[in-house]
Amino acid sequence: MYSAMFMLCAYTAWACLFCLLGMPVPSCRNSVGSRCSFGCKAGIILKNTLNMKQISLHVYQSIDGCPVPSDKHFDAAVDASGCVLIDEETYLRIYLNHLGWPITAKETFVVTNGCIDLTENERVKFIQGDAVAELQRMKEDGDGTVVAYGEEIGALLLDNGLADEITVTTVPMLVGGGEKALECGLHDGGAWIVRSNKVLVDGKMRTVYGRV
C-alpha cells in the first residue's frame, strides 16, 4: 500500500512539472490494465490552485509581539497586489490617521458587522454576513494576490485556513501590553515553512511564511 502511495505521489509531482513546462502528461496503467490518468487529475488540481487568488497576511509587530504601524514595505505590497482586505477596526484607524482614504489605486474589502461607511466615493466594499464563505468565493475568483492587514482579519483568515502566506515584519523595539499583533483561535492542522528571512535597511526583520 505504501509503495503504491509513494508511486502516486511521485507521479503526481512529475505531472505537475510537466504541466508547468507545458508538456503533455503521460498516462499510466493500474494493476488491472485499465488506463488511468493521474496526470490529468494532477493537472486539474494544479490549474485550480494556480487560478485561485492567494491571500497574503501582513503582520507588523514589536520584539514582544505587540502591533506596530505598517511602513513603506507594506505600501509596496499593496501596489503589487490585486486588492486589499482589512477588518472594521483597521478601516476606521486608517481613515482617521489620514483624515481620508489613502488607498485609491486598489479596491479595498472591509469585513464588518455594520460599520459606518466613510468612503462612499472611494473603491471600498463592505463584506457582511458570512464572511468566510465570501472570502472563499473571492479566492476562487481568478488569480492574483490579496493583501490582508489587521489583527481581526488575521485571526479570521488563520482560524479558517484562508491565508496562504504570512509576512511578519518585526520592528526592533519593545512596546509592552497584552495586545498581540497576530492571534488565532482554532488550529487547522496546517504546516508552515519559512520562505524567506531578511534584515531590512532600517533594521527591521521581515520573515515570509508559506503554507505547505
PDB file of C-alpha atoms in Angstrom:
ATOM      1  CA  MET A   1       0.000   0.000   0.000  1.00  0.00           C
ATOM      2  CA  TYR A   2       2.773   2.417   0.977  1.00  0.00           C
ATOM      3  CA  SER A   3       4.635   1.621  -2.234  1.00  0.00           C
ATOM      4  CA  ALA A   4       1.555   2.407  -4.293  1.00  0.00           C
ATOM      5  CA  MET A   5       1.009   5.681  -2.453  1.00  0.00           C
ATOM      6  CA  PHE A   6       4.671   6.626  -2.984  1.00  0.00           C
ATOM      7  CA  MET A   7       4.342   5.919  -6.718  1.00  0.00           C
ATOM      8  CA  LEU A   8       1.176   8.013  -6.863  1.00  0.00           C
ATOM      9  CA  CYS A   9       2.846  10.962  -5.099  1.00  0.00           C
ATOM     10  CA  ALA A  10       5.922  10.701  -7.313  1.00  0.00           C
ATOM     11  CA  TYR A  11       3.833  10.526 -10.472  1.00  0.00           C
ATOM     12  CA  THR A  12       1.708  13.475  -9.363  1.00  0.00           C
ATOM     13  CA  ALA A  13       4.836  15.551  -8.722  1.00  0.00           C
ATOM     14  CA  TRP A  14       6.163  14.734 -12.189  1.00  0.00           C
ATOM     15  CA  ALA A  15       2.760  15.517 -13.696  1.00  0.00           C
ATOM     16  CA  CYS A  16       2.782  18.960 -12.067  1.00  0.00           C
ATOM     17  CA  LEU A  17       6.244  19.593 -13.538  1.00  0.00           C
ATOM     18  CA  PHE A  18       5.051  18.536 -16.985  1.00  0.00           C
ATOM     19  CA  CYS A  19       2.066  20.905 -16.677  1.00  0.00           C
ATOM     20  CA  LEU A  20       4.259  23.823 -15.656  1.00  0.00           C
ATOM     21  CA  LEU A  21       6.526  23.190 -18.660  1.00  0.00           C
ATOM     22  CA  GLY A  22       3.537  22.987 -20.993  1.00  0.00           C
ATOM     23  CA  MET A  23       4.330  19.381 -21.930  1.00  0.00           C
ATOM     24  CA  PRO A  24       1.775  16.570 -22.328  1.00  0.00           C
ATOM     25  CA  VAL A  25       1.462  14.387 -19.269  1.00  0.00           C
ATOM     26  CA  PRO A  26       1.846  10.639 -19.920  1.00  0.00           C
ATOM     27  CA  SER A  27      -0.814   8.319 -18.576  1.00  0.00           C
ATOM     28  CA  CYS A  28      -0.171   5.130 -16.658  1.00  0.00           C
ATOM     29  CA  ARG A  29      -1.929   1.788 -16.236  1.00  0.00           C
ATOM     30  CA  ASN A  30      -3.185   0.337 -13.000  1.00  0.00           C
ATOM     31  CA  SER A  31      -2.913  -3.296 -11.928  1.00  0.00           C
ATOM     32  CA  VAL A  32      -5.953  -4.444 -13.888  1.00  0.00           C
ATOM     33  CA  GLY A  33      -4.722  -2.879 -17.101  1.00  0.00           C
ATOM     34  CA  SER A  34      -7.302  -0.102 -17.339  1.00  0.00           C
ATOM     35  CA  ARG A  35      -5.907   3.272 -18.353  1.00  0.00           C
ATOM     36  CA  CYS A  36      -5.844   5.823 -15.548  1.00  0.00           C
ATOM     37  CA  SER A  37      -4.859   9.453 -15.748  1.00  0.00           C
ATOM     38  CA  PHE A  38      -3.228  10.641 -12.579  1.00  0.00           C
ATOM     39  CA  GLY A  39      -1.524  13.263 -14.718  1.00  0.00           C
ATOM     40  CA  CYS A  40      -4.822  14.747 -15.814  1.00  0.00           C
ATOM     41  CA  LYS A  41      -6.073  14.848 -12.243  1.00  0.00           C
ATOM     42  CA  ALA A  42      -2.833  16.427 -11.062  1.00  0.00           C
ATOM     43  CA  GLY A  43      -3.073  18.929 -13.876  1.00  0.00           C
ATOM     44  CA  ILE A  44      -6.602  19.850 -12.854  1.00  0.00           C
ATOM     45  CA  ILE A  45      -5.552  20.291  -9.221  1.00  0.00           C
ATOM     46  CA  LEU A  46      -2.557  22.393 -10.234  1.00  0.00           C
ATOM     47  CA  LYS A  47      -4.639  24.503 -12.606  1.00  0.00           C
ATOM     48  CA  ASN A  48      -7.291  25.117  -9.943  1.00  0.00           C
ATOM     49  CA  THR A  49      -4.593  26.115  -7.436  1.00  0.00           C
ATOM     50  CA  LEU A  50      -2.872  28.472  -9.857  1.00  0.00           C
ATOM     51  CA  ASN A  51      -6.202  30.063 -10.776  1.00  0.00           C
ATOM     52  CA  MET A  52      -7.078  30.848  -7.158  1.00  0.00           C
ATOM     53  CA  LYS A  53      -6.265  34.151  -5.525  1.00  0.00           C
ATOM     54  CA  GLN A  54      -3.540  33.937  -2.905  1.00  0.00           C
ATOM     55  CA  ILE A  55      -4.204  35.749   0.375  1.00  0.00           C
ATOM     56  CA  SER A  56      -1.057  37.221   1.892  1.00  0.00           C
ATOM     57  CA  LEU A  57      -1.453  38.323   5.507  1.00  0.00           C
ATOM     58  CA  HIS A  58       0.888  41.133   6.586  1.00  0.00           C
ATOM     59  CA  VAL A  59       1.735  41.484  10.264  1.00  0.00           C
ATOM     60  CA  TYR A  60       3.732  44.286  11.891  1.00  0.00           C
ATOM     61  CA  GLN A  61       4.949  43.588  15.397  1.00  0.00           C
ATOM     62  CA  SER A  62       7.438  44.685  18.038  1.00  0.00           C
ATOM     63  CA  ILE A  63      10.009  42.337  19.558  1.00  0.00           C
ATOM     64  CA  ASP A  64       7.485  41.432  22.251  1.00  0.00           C
ATOM     65  CA  GLY A  65       4.763  40.705  19.681  1.00  0.00           C
ATOM     66  CA  CYS A  66       2.671  43.856  20.050  1.00  0.00           C
ATOM     67  CA  PRO A  67       1.155  45.561  16.979  1.00  0.00           C
ATOM     68  CA  VAL A  68       3.073  48.467  15.427  1.00  0.00           C
ATOM     69  CA  PRO A  69       2.227  50.662  12.397  1.00  0.00           C
ATOM     70  CA  SER A  70       2.947  49.450   8.876  1.00  0.00           C
ATOM     71  CA  ASP A  71       5.536  51.107   6.649  1.00  0.00           C
ATOM     72  CA  LYS A  72       6.608  51.672   3.038  1.00  0.00           C
ATOM     73  CA  HIS A  73       7.182  47.951   2.519  1.00  0.00           C
ATOM     74  CA  PHE A  74       3.506  47.325   3.124  1.00  0.00           C
ATOM     75  CA  ASP A  75       2.630  50.150   0.722  1.00  0.00           C
ATOM     76  CA  ALA A  76       4.765  48.425  -1.922  1.00  0.00           C
ATOM     77  CA  ALA A  77       2.946  45.126  -1.291  1.00  0.00           C
ATOM     78  CA  VAL A  78      -0.393  46.906  -1.733  1.00  0.00           C
ATOM     79  CA  ASP A  79       0.791  48.442  -5.016  1.00  0.00           C
ATOM     80  CA  ALA A  80       1.751  44.996  -6.313  1.00  0.00           C
ATOM     81  CA  SER A  81      -1.489  43.314  -5.207  1.00  0.00           C
ATOM     82  CA  GLY A  82      -4.871  42.949  -6.819  1.00  0.00           C
ATOM     83  CA  CYS A  83      -6.852  44.238  -3.837  1.00  0.00           C
ATOM     84  CA  VAL A  84      -6.692  44.851  -0.085  1.00  0.00           C
ATOM     85  CA  LEU A  85      -8.550  43.040   2.708  1.00  0.00           C
ATOM     86  CA  ILE A  86      -8.946  44.582   6.180  1.00  0.00           C
ATOM     87  CA  ASP A  87     -11.229  44.481   9.201  1.00  0.00           C
ATOM     88  CA  GLU A  88     -13.532  47.184  10.526  1.00  0.00           C
ATOM     89  CA  GLU A  89     -11.172  48.473  13.220  1.00  0.00           C
ATOM     90  CA  THR A  90      -8.297  48.777  10.746  1.00  0.00           C
ATOM     91  CA  TYR A  91     -10.565  50.577   8.282  1.00  0.00           C
ATOM     92  CA  LEU A  92     -11.503  53.207  10.854  1.00  0.00           C
ATOM     93  CA  ARG A  93      -7.906  53.603  12.050  1.00  0.00           C
ATOM     94  CA  ILE A  94      -6.571  54.133   8.517  1.00  0.00           C
ATOM     95  CA  TYR A  95      -9.282  56.664   7.738  1.00  0.00           C
ATOM     96  CA  LEU A  96      -8.725  58.663  10.937  1.00  0.00           C
ATOM     97  CA  ASN A  97      -4.929  58.596  10.661  1.00  0.00           C
ATOM     98  CA  HIS A  98      -5.049  60.038   7.141  1.00  0.00           C
ATOM     99  CA  LEU A  99      -8.192  62.172   7.554  1.00  0.00           C
ATOM    100  CA  GLY A 100      -9.468  60.448   4.430  1.00  0.00           C
ATOM    101  CA  TRP A 101      -8.949  57.261   2.454  1.00  0.00           C
ATOM    102  CA  PRO A 102      -5.357  56.848   1.152  1.00  0.00           C
ATOM    103  CA  ILE A 103      -5.726  53.589  -0.812  1.00  0.00           C
ATOM    104  CA  THR A 104      -7.093  54.918  -4.088  1.00  0.00           C
ATOM    105  CA  ALA A 105      -5.349  52.739  -6.683  1.00  0.00           C
ATOM    106  CA  LYS A 106      -6.685  49.418  -5.365  1.00  0.00           C
ATOM    107  CA  GLU A 107     -10.064  48.082  -4.351  1.00  0.00           C
ATOM    108  CA  THR A 108     -10.408  47.531  -0.596  1.00  0.00           C
ATOM    109  CA  PHE A 109     -12.692  44.964   1.039  1.00  0.00           C
ATOM    110  CA  VAL A 110     -13.706  45.512   4.668  1.00  0.00           C
ATOM    111  CA  VAL A 111     -15.095  42.680   6.802  1.00  0.00           C
ATOM    112  CA  THR A 112     -17.607  44.313   9.128  1.00  0.00           C
ATOM    113  CA  ASN A 113     -20.693  43.789  11.250  1.00  0.00           C
ATOM    114  CA  GLY A 114     -22.196  47.082  10.132  1.00  0.00           C
ATOM    115  CA  CYS A 115     -19.513  49.752  10.035  1.00  0.00           C
ATOM    116  CA  ILE A 116     -20.343  53.361   9.138  1.00  0.00           C
ATOM    117  CA  ASP A 117     -19.405  53.991   5.510  1.00  0.00           C
ATOM    118  CA  LEU A 118     -16.959  56.891   5.496  1.00  0.00           C
ATOM    119  CA  THR A 119     -15.769  56.230   1.958  1.00  0.00           C
ATOM    120  CA  GLU A 120     -18.841  56.304  -0.269  1.00  0.00           C
ATOM    121  CA  ASN A 121     -16.890  57.803  -3.169  1.00  0.00           C
ATOM    122  CA  GLU A 122     -13.874  55.513  -2.842  1.00  0.00           C
ATOM    123  CA  ARG A 123     -13.132  51.996  -4.076  1.00  0.00           C
ATOM    124  CA  VAL A 124     -14.209  50.380  -0.812  1.00  0.00           C
ATOM    125  CA  LYS A 125     -16.648  47.490  -0.454  1.00  0.00           C
ATOM    126  CA  PHE A 126     -18.020  46.007   2.756  1.00  0.00           C
ATOM    127  CA  ILE A 127     -18.354  42.283   3.447  1.00  0.00           C
ATOM    128  CA  GLN A 128     -21.160  41.463   5.870  1.00  0.00           C
ATOM    129  CA  GLY A 129     -22.890  38.241   6.854  1.00  0.00           C
ATOM    130  CA  ASP A 130     -20.978  35.009   6.160  1.00  0.00           C
ATOM    131  CA  ALA A 131     -17.510  36.495   5.687  1.00  0.00           C
ATOM    132  CA  VAL A 132     -15.788  33.104   5.461  1.00  0.00           C
ATOM    133  CA  ALA A 133     -17.949  31.979   2.532  1.00  0.00           C
ATOM    134  CA  GLU A 134     -17.469  35.331   0.796  1.00  0.00           C
ATOM    135  CA  LEU A 135     -13.690  35.196   1.202  1.00  0.00           C
ATOM    136  CA  GLN A 136     -13.627  31.638  -0.132  1.00  0.00           C
ATOM    137  CA  ARG A 137     -15.514  32.826  -3.213  1.00  0.00           C
ATOM    138  CA  MET A 138     -13.018  35.657  -3.541  1.00  0.00           C
ATOM    139  CA  LYS A 139     -10.126  33.176  -3.542  1.00  0.00           C
ATOM    140  CA  GLU A 140     -11.790  31.065  -6.225  1.00  0.00           C
ATOM    141  CA  ASP A 141     -12.499  34.063  -8.436  1.00  0.00           C
ATOM    142  CA  GLY A 142      -9.392  34.122 -10.646  1.00  0.00           C
ATOM    143  CA  ASP A 143      -5.741  34.565  -9.769  1.00  0.00           C
ATOM    144  CA  GLY A 144      -3.666  37.361  -8.248  1.00  0.00           C
ATOM    145  CA  THR A 145      -2.797  38.347  -4.693  1.00  0.00           C
ATOM    146  CA  VAL A 146      -4.967  39.749  -1.918  1.00  0.00           C
ATOM    147  CA  VAL A 147      -3.024  41.719   0.701  1.00  0.00           C
ATOM    148  CA  ALA A 148      -4.630  41.352   4.148  1.00  0.00           C
ATOM    149  CA  TYR A 149      -3.861  43.534   7.153  1.00  0.00           C
ATOM    150  CA  GLY A 150      -5.239  43.896  10.680  1.00  0.00           C
ATOM    151  CA  GLU A 151      -5.408  41.804  13.859  1.00  0.00           C
ATOM    152  CA  GLU A 152      -9.056  40.795  13.451  1.00  0.00           C
ATOM    153  CA  ILE A 153      -8.787  39.901   9.779  1.00  0.00           C
ATOM    154  CA  GLY A 154      -5.653  37.900  10.583  1.00  0.00           C
ATOM    155  CA  ALA A 155      -7.495  35.842  13.187  1.00  0.00           C
ATOM    156  CA  LEU A 156     -10.396  35.266  10.782  1.00  0.00           C
ATOM    157  CA  LEU A 157      -8.100  34.066   7.990  1.00  0.00           C
ATOM    158  CA  LEU A 158      -5.979  31.810  10.196  1.00  0.00           C
ATOM    159  CA  ASP A 159      -8.919  30.315  12.089  1.00  0.00           C
ATOM    160  CA  ASN A 160     -10.497  29.256   8.797  1.00  0.00           C
ATOM    161  CA  GLY A 161      -7.424  28.213   6.823  1.00  0.00           C
ATOM    162  CA  LEU A 162      -7.785  31.023   4.276  1.00  0.00           C
ATOM    163  CA  ALA A 163      -4.308  32.578   4.489  1.00  0.00           C
ATOM    164  CA  ASP A 164      -1.742  31.264   2.008  1.00  0.00           C
ATOM    165  CA  GLU A 165       1.180  33.369   3.187  1.00  0.00           C
ATOM    166  CA  ILE A 166       2.141  35.365   6.295  1.00  0.00           C
ATOM    167  CA  THR A 167       4.658  38.188   6.094  1.00  0.00           C
ATOM    168  CA  VAL A 168       5.814  39.178   9.573  1.00  0.00           C
ATOM    169  CA  THR A 169       7.820  42.390   9.924  1.00  0.00           C
ATOM    170  CA  THR A 170       9.438  42.713  13.355  1.00  0.00           C
ATOM    171  CA  VAL A 171      10.452  46.193  14.480  1.00  0.00           C
ATOM    172  CA  PRO A 172      13.412  46.321  16.926  1.00  0.00           C
ATOM    173  CA  MET A 173      11.552  47.911  19.809  1.00  0.00           C
ATOM    174  CA  LEU A 174       9.599  46.895  22.904  1.00  0.00           C
ATOM    175  CA  VAL A 175       6.026  48.116  23.321  1.00  0.00           C
ATOM    176  CA  GLY A 176       4.556  46.298  26.303  1.00  0.00           C
ATOM    177  CA  GLY A 177       0.924  45.492  26.941  1.00  0.00           C
ATOM    178  CA  GLY A 178      -1.227  42.464  26.350  1.00  0.00           C
ATOM    179  CA  GLU A 179      -2.344  43.150  22.769  1.00  0.00           C
ATOM    180  CA  LYS A 180      -0.851  40.818  20.169  1.00  0.00           C
ATOM    181  CA  ALA A 181      -0.193  41.625  16.528  1.00  0.00           C
ATOM    182  CA  LEU A 182      -1.034  38.086  15.433  1.00  0.00           C
ATOM    183  CA  GLU A 183      -3.719  35.998  17.076  1.00  0.00           C
ATOM    184  CA  CYS A 184      -5.595  32.884  16.103  1.00  0.00           C
ATOM    185  CA  GLY A 185      -8.019  30.620  17.868  1.00  0.00           C
ATOM    186  CA  LEU A 186      -8.599  27.292  16.193  1.00  0.00           C
ATOM    187  CA  HIS A 187      -5.662  25.393  14.716  1.00  0.00           C
ATOM    188  CA  ASP A 188      -6.468  23.910  11.305  1.00  0.00           C
ATOM    189  CA  GLY A 189      -3.562  21.451  11.467  1.00  0.00           C
ATOM    190  CA  GLY A 190      -1.763  23.024   8.514  1.00  0.00           C
ATOM    191  CA  ALA A 191       2.019  23.276   8.474  1.00  0.00           C
ATOM    192  CA  TRP A 192       4.008  26.419   7.646  1.00  0.00           C
ATOM    193  CA  ILE A 193       7.547  26.854   6.348  1.00  0.00           C
ATOM    194  CA  VAL A 194       9.904  29.839   6.209  1.00  0.00           C
ATOM    195  CA  ARG A 195      10.152  31.006   2.604  1.00  0.00           C
ATOM    196  CA  SER A 196      12.494  33.894   3.248  1.00  0.00           C
ATOM    197  CA  ASN A 197      14.051  35.883   6.056  1.00  0.00           C
ATOM    198  CA  LYS A 198      15.677  39.269   5.504  1.00  0.00           C
ATOM    199  CA  VAL A 199      17.053  42.122   7.577  1.00  0.00           C
ATOM    200  CA  LEU A 200      15.819  45.363   6.032  1.00  0.00           C
ATOM    201  CA  VAL A 201      17.843  48.552   5.692  1.00  0.00           C
ATOM    202  CA  ASP A 202      16.037  50.177   8.627  1.00  0.00           C
ATOM    203  CA  GLY A 203      16.899  47.295  10.967  1.00  0.00           C
ATOM    204  CA  LYS A 204      13.539  45.561  10.747  1.00  0.00           C
ATOM    205  CA  MET A 205      13.314  41.815  10.189  1.00  0.00           C
ATOM    206  CA  ARG A 206      10.941  40.524   7.531  1.00  0.00           C
ATOM    207  CA  THR A 207      10.069  36.825   7.577  1.00  0.00           C
ATOM    208  CA  VAL A 208       7.761  35.271   4.993  1.00  0.00           C
ATOM    209  CA  TYR A 209       5.952  32.061   5.909  1.00  0.00           C
ATOM    210  CA  GLY A 210       4.178  29.880   3.390  1.00  0.00           C
ATOM    211  CA  ARG A 211       1.595  27.167   3.845  1.00  0.00           C
ATOM    212  CA  VAL A 212       2.913  23.719   2.988  1.00  0.00           C
TER     213      VAL A 212
END
